[in-house]
mmCIF file of C-alpha atoms and ligand atoms in Angstrom:
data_model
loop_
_atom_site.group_PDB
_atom_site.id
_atom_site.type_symbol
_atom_site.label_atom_id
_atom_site.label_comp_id
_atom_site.label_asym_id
_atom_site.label_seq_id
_atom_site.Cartn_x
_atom_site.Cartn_y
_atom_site.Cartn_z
ATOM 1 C CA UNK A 1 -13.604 -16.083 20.214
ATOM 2 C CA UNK A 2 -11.574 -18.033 22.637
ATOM 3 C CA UNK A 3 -11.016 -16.168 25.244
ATOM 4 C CA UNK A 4 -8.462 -16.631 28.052
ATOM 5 C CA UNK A 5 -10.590 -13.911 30.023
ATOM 6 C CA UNK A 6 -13.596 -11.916 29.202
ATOM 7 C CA UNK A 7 -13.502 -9.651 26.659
ATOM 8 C CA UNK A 8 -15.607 -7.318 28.372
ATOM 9 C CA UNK A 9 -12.754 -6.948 31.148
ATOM 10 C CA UNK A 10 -13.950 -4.024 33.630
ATOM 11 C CA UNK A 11 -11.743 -1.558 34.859
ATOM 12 C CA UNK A 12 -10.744 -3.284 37.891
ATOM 13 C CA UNK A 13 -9.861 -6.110 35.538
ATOM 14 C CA UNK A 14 -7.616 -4.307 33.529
ATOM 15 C CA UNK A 15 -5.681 -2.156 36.708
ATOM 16 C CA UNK A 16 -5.268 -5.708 37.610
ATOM 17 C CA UNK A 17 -4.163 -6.959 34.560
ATOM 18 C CA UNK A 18 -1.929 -4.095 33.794
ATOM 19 C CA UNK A 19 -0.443 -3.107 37.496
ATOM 20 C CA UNK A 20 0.018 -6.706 39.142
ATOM 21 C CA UNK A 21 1.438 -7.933 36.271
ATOM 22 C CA UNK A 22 5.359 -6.892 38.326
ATOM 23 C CA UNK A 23 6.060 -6.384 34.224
ATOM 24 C CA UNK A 24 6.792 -2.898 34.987
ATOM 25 C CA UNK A 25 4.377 -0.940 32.636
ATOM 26 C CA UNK A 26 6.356 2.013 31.443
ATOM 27 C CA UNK A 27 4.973 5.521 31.135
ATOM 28 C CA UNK A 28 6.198 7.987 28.329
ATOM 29 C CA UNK A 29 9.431 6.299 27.823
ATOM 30 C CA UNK A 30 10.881 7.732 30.984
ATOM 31 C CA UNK A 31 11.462 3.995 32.351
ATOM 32 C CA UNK A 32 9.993 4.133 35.119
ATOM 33 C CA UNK A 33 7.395 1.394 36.466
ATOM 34 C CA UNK A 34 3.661 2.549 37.063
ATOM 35 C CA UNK A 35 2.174 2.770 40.487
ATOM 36 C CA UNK A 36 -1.277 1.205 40.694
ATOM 37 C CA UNK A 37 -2.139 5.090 40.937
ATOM 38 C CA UNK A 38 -0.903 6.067 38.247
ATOM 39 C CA UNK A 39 -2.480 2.927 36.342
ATOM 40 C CA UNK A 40 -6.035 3.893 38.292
ATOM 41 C CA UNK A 41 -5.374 6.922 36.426
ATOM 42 C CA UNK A 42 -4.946 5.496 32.897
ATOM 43 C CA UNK A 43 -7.671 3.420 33.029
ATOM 44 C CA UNK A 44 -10.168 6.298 33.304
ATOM 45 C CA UNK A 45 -13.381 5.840 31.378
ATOM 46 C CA UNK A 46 -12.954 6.094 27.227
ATOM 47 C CA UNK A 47 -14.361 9.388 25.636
ATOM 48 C CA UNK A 48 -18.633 8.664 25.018
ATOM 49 C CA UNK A 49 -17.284 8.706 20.746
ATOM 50 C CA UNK A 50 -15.265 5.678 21.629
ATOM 51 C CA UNK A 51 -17.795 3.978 23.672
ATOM 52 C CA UNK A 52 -20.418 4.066 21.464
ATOM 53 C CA UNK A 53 -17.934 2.728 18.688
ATOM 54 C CA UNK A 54 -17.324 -0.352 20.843
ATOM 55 C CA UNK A 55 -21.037 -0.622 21.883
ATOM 56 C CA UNK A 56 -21.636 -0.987 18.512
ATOM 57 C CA UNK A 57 -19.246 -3.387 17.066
ATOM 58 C CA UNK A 58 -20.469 -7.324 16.561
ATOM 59 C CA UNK A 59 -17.840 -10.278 15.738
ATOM 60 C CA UNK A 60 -16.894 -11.639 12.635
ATOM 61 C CA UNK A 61 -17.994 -15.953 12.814
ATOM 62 C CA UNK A 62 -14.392 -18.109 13.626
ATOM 63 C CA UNK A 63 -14.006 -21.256 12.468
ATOM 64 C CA UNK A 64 -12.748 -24.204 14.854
ATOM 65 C CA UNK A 65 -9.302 -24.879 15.707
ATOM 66 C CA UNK A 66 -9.254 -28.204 13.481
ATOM 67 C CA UNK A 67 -9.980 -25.732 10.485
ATOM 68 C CA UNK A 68 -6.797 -24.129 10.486
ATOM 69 C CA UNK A 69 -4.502 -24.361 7.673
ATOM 70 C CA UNK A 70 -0.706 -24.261 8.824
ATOM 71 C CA UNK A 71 0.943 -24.335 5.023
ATOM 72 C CA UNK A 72 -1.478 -21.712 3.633
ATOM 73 C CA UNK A 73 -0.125 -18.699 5.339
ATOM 74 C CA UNK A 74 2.735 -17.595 2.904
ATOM 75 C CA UNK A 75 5.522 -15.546 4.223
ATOM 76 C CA UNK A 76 5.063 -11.608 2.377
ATOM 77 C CA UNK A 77 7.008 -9.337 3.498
ATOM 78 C CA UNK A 78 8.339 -6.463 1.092
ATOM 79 C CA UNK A 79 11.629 -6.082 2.760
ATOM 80 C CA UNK A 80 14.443 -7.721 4.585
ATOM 81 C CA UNK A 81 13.193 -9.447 7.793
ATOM 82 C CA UNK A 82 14.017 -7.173 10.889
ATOM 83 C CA UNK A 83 15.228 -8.847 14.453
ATOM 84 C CA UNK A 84 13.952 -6.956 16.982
ATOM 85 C CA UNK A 85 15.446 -8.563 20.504
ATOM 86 C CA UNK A 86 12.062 -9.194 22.473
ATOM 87 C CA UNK A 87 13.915 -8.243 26.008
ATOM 88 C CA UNK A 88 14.791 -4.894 24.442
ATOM 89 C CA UNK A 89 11.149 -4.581 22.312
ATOM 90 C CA UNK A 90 9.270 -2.085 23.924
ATOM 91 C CA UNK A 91 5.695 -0.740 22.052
ATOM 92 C CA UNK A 92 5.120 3.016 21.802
ATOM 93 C CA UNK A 93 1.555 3.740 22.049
ATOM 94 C CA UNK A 94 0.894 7.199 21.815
ATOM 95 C CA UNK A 95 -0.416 10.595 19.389
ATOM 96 C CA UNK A 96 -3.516 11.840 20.230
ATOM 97 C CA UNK A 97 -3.858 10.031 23.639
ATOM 98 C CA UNK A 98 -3.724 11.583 27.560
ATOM 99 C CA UNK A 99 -1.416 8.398 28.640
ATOM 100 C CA UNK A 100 1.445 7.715 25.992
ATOM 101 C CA UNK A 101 3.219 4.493 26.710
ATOM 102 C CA UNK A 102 5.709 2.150 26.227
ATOM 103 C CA UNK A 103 5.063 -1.729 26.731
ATOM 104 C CA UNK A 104 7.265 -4.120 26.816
ATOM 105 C CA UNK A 105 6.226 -7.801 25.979
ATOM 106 C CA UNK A 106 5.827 -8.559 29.306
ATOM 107 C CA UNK A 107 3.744 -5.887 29.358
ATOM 108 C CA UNK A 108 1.311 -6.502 26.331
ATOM 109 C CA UNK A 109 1.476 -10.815 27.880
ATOM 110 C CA UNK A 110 0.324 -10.084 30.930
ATOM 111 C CA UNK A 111 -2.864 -8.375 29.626
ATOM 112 C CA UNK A 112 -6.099 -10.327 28.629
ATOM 113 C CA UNK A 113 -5.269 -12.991 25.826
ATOM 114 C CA UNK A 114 -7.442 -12.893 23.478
ATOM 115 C CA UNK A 115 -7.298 -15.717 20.506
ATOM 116 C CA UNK A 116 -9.385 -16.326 17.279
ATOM 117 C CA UNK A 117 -9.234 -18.769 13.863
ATOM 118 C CA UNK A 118 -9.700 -16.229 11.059
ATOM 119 C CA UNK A 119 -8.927 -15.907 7.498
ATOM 120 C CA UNK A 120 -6.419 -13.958 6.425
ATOM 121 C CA UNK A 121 -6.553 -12.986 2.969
ATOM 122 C CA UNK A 122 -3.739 -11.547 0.633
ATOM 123 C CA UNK A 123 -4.872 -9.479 -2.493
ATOM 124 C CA UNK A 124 -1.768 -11.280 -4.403
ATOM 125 C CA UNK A 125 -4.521 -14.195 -4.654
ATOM 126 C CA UNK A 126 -3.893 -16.878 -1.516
ATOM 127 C CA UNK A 127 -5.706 -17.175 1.420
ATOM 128 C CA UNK A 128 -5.395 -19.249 4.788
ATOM 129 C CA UNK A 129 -7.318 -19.858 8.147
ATOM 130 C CA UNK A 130 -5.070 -19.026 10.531
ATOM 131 C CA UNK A 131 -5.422 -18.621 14.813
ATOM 132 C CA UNK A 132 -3.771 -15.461 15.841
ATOM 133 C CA UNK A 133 -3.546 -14.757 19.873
ATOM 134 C CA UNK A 134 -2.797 -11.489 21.250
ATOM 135 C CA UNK A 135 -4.404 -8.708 23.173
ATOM 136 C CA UNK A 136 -7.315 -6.514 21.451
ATOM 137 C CA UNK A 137 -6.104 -3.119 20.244
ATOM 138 C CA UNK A 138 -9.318 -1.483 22.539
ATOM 139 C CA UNK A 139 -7.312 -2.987 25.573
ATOM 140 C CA UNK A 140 -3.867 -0.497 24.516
ATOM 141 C CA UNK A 141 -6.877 2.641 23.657
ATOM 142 C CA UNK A 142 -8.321 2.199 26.820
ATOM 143 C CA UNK A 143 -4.871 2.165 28.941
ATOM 144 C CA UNK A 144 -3.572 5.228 26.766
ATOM 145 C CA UNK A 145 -6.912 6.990 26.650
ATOM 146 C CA UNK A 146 -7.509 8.408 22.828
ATOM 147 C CA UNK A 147 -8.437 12.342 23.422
ATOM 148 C CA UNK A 148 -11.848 13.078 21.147
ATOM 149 C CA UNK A 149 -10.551 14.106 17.972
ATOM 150 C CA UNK A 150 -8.544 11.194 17.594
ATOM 151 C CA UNK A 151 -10.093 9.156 14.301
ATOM 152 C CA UNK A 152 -7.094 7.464 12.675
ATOM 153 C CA UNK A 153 -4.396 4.657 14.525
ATOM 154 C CA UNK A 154 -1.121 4.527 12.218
ATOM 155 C CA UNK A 155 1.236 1.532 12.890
ATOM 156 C CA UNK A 156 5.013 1.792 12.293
ATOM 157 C CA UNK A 157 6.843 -1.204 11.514
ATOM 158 C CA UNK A 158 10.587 -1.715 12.075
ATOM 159 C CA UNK A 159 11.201 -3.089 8.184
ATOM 160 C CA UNK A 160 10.068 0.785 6.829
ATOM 161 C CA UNK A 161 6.098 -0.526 6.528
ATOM 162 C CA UNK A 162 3.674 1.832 7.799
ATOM 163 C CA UNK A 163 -0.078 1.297 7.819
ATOM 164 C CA UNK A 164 -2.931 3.526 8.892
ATOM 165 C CA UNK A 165 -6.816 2.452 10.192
ATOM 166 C CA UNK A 166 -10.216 3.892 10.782
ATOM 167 C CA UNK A 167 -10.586 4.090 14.524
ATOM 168 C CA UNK A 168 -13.774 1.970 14.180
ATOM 169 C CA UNK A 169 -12.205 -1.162 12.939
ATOM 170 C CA UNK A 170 -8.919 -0.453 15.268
ATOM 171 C CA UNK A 171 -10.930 -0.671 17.836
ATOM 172 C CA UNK A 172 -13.227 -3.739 16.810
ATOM 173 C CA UNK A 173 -13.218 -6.612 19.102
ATOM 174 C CA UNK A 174 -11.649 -9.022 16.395
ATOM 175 C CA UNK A 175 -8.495 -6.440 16.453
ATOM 176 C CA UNK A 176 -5.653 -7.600 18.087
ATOM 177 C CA UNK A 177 -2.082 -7.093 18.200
ATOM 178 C CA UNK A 178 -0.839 -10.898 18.526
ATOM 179 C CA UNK A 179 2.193 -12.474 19.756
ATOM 180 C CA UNK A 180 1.244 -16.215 18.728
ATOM 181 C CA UNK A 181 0.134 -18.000 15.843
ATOM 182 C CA UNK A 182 -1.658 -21.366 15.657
ATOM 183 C CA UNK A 183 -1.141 -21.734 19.265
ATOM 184 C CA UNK A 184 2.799 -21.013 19.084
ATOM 185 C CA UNK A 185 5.294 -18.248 19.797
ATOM 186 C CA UNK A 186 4.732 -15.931 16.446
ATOM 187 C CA UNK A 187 7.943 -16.723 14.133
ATOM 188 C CA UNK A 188 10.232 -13.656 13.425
ATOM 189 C CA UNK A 189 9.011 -13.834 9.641
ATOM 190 C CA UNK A 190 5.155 -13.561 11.183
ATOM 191 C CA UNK A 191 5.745 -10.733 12.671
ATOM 192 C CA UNK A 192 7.264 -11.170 15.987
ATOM 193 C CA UNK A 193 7.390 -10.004 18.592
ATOM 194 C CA UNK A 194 4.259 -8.381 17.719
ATOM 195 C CA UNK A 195 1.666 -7.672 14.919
ATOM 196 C CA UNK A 196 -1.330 -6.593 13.810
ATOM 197 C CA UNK A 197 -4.159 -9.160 12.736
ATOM 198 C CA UNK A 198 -7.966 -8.529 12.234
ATOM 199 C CA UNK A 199 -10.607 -10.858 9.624
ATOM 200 C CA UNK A 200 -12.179 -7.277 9.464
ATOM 201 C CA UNK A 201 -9.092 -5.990 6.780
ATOM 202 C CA UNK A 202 -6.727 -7.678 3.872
ATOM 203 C CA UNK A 203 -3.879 -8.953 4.168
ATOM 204 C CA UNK A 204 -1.589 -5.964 3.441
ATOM 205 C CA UNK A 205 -3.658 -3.833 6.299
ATOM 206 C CA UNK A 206 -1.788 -6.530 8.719
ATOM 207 C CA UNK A 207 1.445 -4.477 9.748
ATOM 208 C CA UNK A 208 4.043 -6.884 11.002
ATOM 209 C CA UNK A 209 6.835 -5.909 13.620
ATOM 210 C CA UNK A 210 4.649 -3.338 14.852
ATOM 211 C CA UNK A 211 6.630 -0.879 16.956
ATOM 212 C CA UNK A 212 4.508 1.913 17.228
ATOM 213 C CA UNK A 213 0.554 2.968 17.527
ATOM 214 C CA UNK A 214 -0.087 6.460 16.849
ATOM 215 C CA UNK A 215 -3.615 7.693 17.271
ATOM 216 C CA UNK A 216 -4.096 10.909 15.344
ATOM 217 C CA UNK A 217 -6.910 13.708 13.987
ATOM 218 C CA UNK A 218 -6.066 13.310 11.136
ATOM 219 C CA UNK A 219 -4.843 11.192 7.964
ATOM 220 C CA UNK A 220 -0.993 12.367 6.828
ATOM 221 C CA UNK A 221 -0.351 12.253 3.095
ATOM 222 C CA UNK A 222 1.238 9.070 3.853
ATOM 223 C CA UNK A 223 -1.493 6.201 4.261
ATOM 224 C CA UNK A 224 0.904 2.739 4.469
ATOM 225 C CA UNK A 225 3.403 0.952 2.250
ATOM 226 C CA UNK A 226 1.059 -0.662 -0.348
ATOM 227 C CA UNK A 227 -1.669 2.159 0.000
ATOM 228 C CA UNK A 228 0.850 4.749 -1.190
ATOM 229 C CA UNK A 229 1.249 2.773 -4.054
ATOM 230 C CA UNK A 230 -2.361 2.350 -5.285
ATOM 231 C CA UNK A 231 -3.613 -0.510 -3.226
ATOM 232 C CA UNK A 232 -7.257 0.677 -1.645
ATOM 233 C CA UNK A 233 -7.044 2.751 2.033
ATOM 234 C CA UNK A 234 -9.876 0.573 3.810
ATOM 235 C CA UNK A 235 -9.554 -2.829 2.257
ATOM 236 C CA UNK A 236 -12.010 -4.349 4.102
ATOM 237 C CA UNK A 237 -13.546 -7.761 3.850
HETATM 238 N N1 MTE B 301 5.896 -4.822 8.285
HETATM 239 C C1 MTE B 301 5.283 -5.508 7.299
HETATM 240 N N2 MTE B 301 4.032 -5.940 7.492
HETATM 241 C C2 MTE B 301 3.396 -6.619 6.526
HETATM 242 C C3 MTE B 301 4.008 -6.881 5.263
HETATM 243 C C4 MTE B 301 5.343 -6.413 5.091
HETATM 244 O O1 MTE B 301 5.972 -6.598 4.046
HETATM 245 N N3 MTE B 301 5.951 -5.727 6.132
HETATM 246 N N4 MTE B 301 3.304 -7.552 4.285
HETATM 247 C C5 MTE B 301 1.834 -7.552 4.401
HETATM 248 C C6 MTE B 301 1.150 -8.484 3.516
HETATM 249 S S1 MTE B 301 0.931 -8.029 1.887
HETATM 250 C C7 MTE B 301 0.571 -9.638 3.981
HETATM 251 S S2 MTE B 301 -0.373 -10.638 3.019
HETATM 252 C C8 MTE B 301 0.823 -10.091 5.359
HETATM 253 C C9 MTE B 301 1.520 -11.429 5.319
HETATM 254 O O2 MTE B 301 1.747 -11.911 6.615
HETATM 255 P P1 MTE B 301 2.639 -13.205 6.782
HETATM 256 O O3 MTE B 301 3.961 -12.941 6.088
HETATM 257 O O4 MTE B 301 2.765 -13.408 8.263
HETATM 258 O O5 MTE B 301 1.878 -14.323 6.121
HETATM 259 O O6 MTE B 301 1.641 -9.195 6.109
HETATM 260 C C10 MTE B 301 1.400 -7.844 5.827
HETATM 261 N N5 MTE B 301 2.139 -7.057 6.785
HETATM 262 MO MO1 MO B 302 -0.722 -9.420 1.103
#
């Protein structure tokens, strides 16, 4: 993985990351800015369930920037694109969590950059290498704080998609929610101003125009937008 940072960024790293950003991390939607308190606070060890699940998690091999293949990556998207203005995007992450949030981009840019070539597969039969650059999805769990029971992350989309993930490959080091692609700004038809992408999951697991992260107990008779209609729940690869 090319990292920006380490991946294994400690505590400290992170408070610094998240509270000297002057992005303004937001708490609960309330609007106002975190202290570096109150972001001490948030960045309180994860529960031992979660940090045995990261212990245990090895990456998926990346292939070299010169493999990347910038016509292969077809636009799918099941609906009418959605503008979301990135000054006004803000990220809920919450459920199941001790430290619901919302980020704005500033936010989610001014924590660790992580960036990987993967392939991103789509069950509709195409395929492409692709480099995807965003933060890892364990960087958001371990600012929020998932309470124990929490075993399931669902993803709302602003086009109507919805997705939901096993904790264990949420939380794997390849999965990131990215705000560039092949070393660019991520295009509005991509995904932007922020989706998911992992080489752990297909293609339809990849929830564009994320808005919200939802950890949660429990899986809701509603699974995601192509799950729902007979497409596999893990789909992994
Ligand atoms: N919100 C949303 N996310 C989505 C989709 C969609 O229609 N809406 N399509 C999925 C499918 S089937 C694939 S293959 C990838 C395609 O990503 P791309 O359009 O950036 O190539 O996005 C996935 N994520
Ligand atoms: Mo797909």
């Amino acid at each position: 993985m090319g990292l920006i940072l380490p991946r294994h960024i400690s505590r400290r790293q992170l408070l610094i990351g998240a509270g000297l950003s002057g992005a303004g991390l937001l708490l609960n939607g309330c609007g106002t800015s975190l202290g570096v308190r109150q972001v001490r606070q948030v960045t309180e060890p994860l529960n031992q369930a979660i940090k045995a699940l990261l212990l245990s998690q090895s990456p998926v091999p990346e292939f070299p920037v010169s493999a990347i293949e910038p016509d292969k990556l077809l636009i799918n998207s099941f609906n009418t694109t959605p503008q979301l203005d990135p000054e006004q995007f803000r990220l809920g992450v919450g459920g199941e969590v001790n430290q619901p949030m919302q980020l704005s981009l500033a936010d989610i840019q001014a924590l660790p950059l992580t960036e990987m070539v993967i392939r991103h597969v789509c069950v509709e039969g195409w395929a492409a290498i692709v480099q995807w650059g965003g933060v890892q999805l364990q960087t958001l769990a371990k600012l929020v704080q998932p309470k124990p029971g929490a075993r399931y992350v669902y993803f709302t989309s602003a086009d109507g998609y919805y997705e939901s993930w096993d904790l264990a490959s949420s939380l794997h080091p390849q999965t990131l929610m990215v705000y560039q692609k092949n070393g660019q700004p991520l295009s509005v038809d991509n995904g932007a101003p922020l989706r998911l992408a992992s080489p752990i999951k297909l293609g339809y697991k990849q929830s564009k125009w994320v808005t919200q992260i939802s950890f949660e107990n429990d899986l809701r008779p509603e699974q995601g937008y192509w799950v729902d209609r007979g497409y596999e729940w893990f789909a992994g690869l």
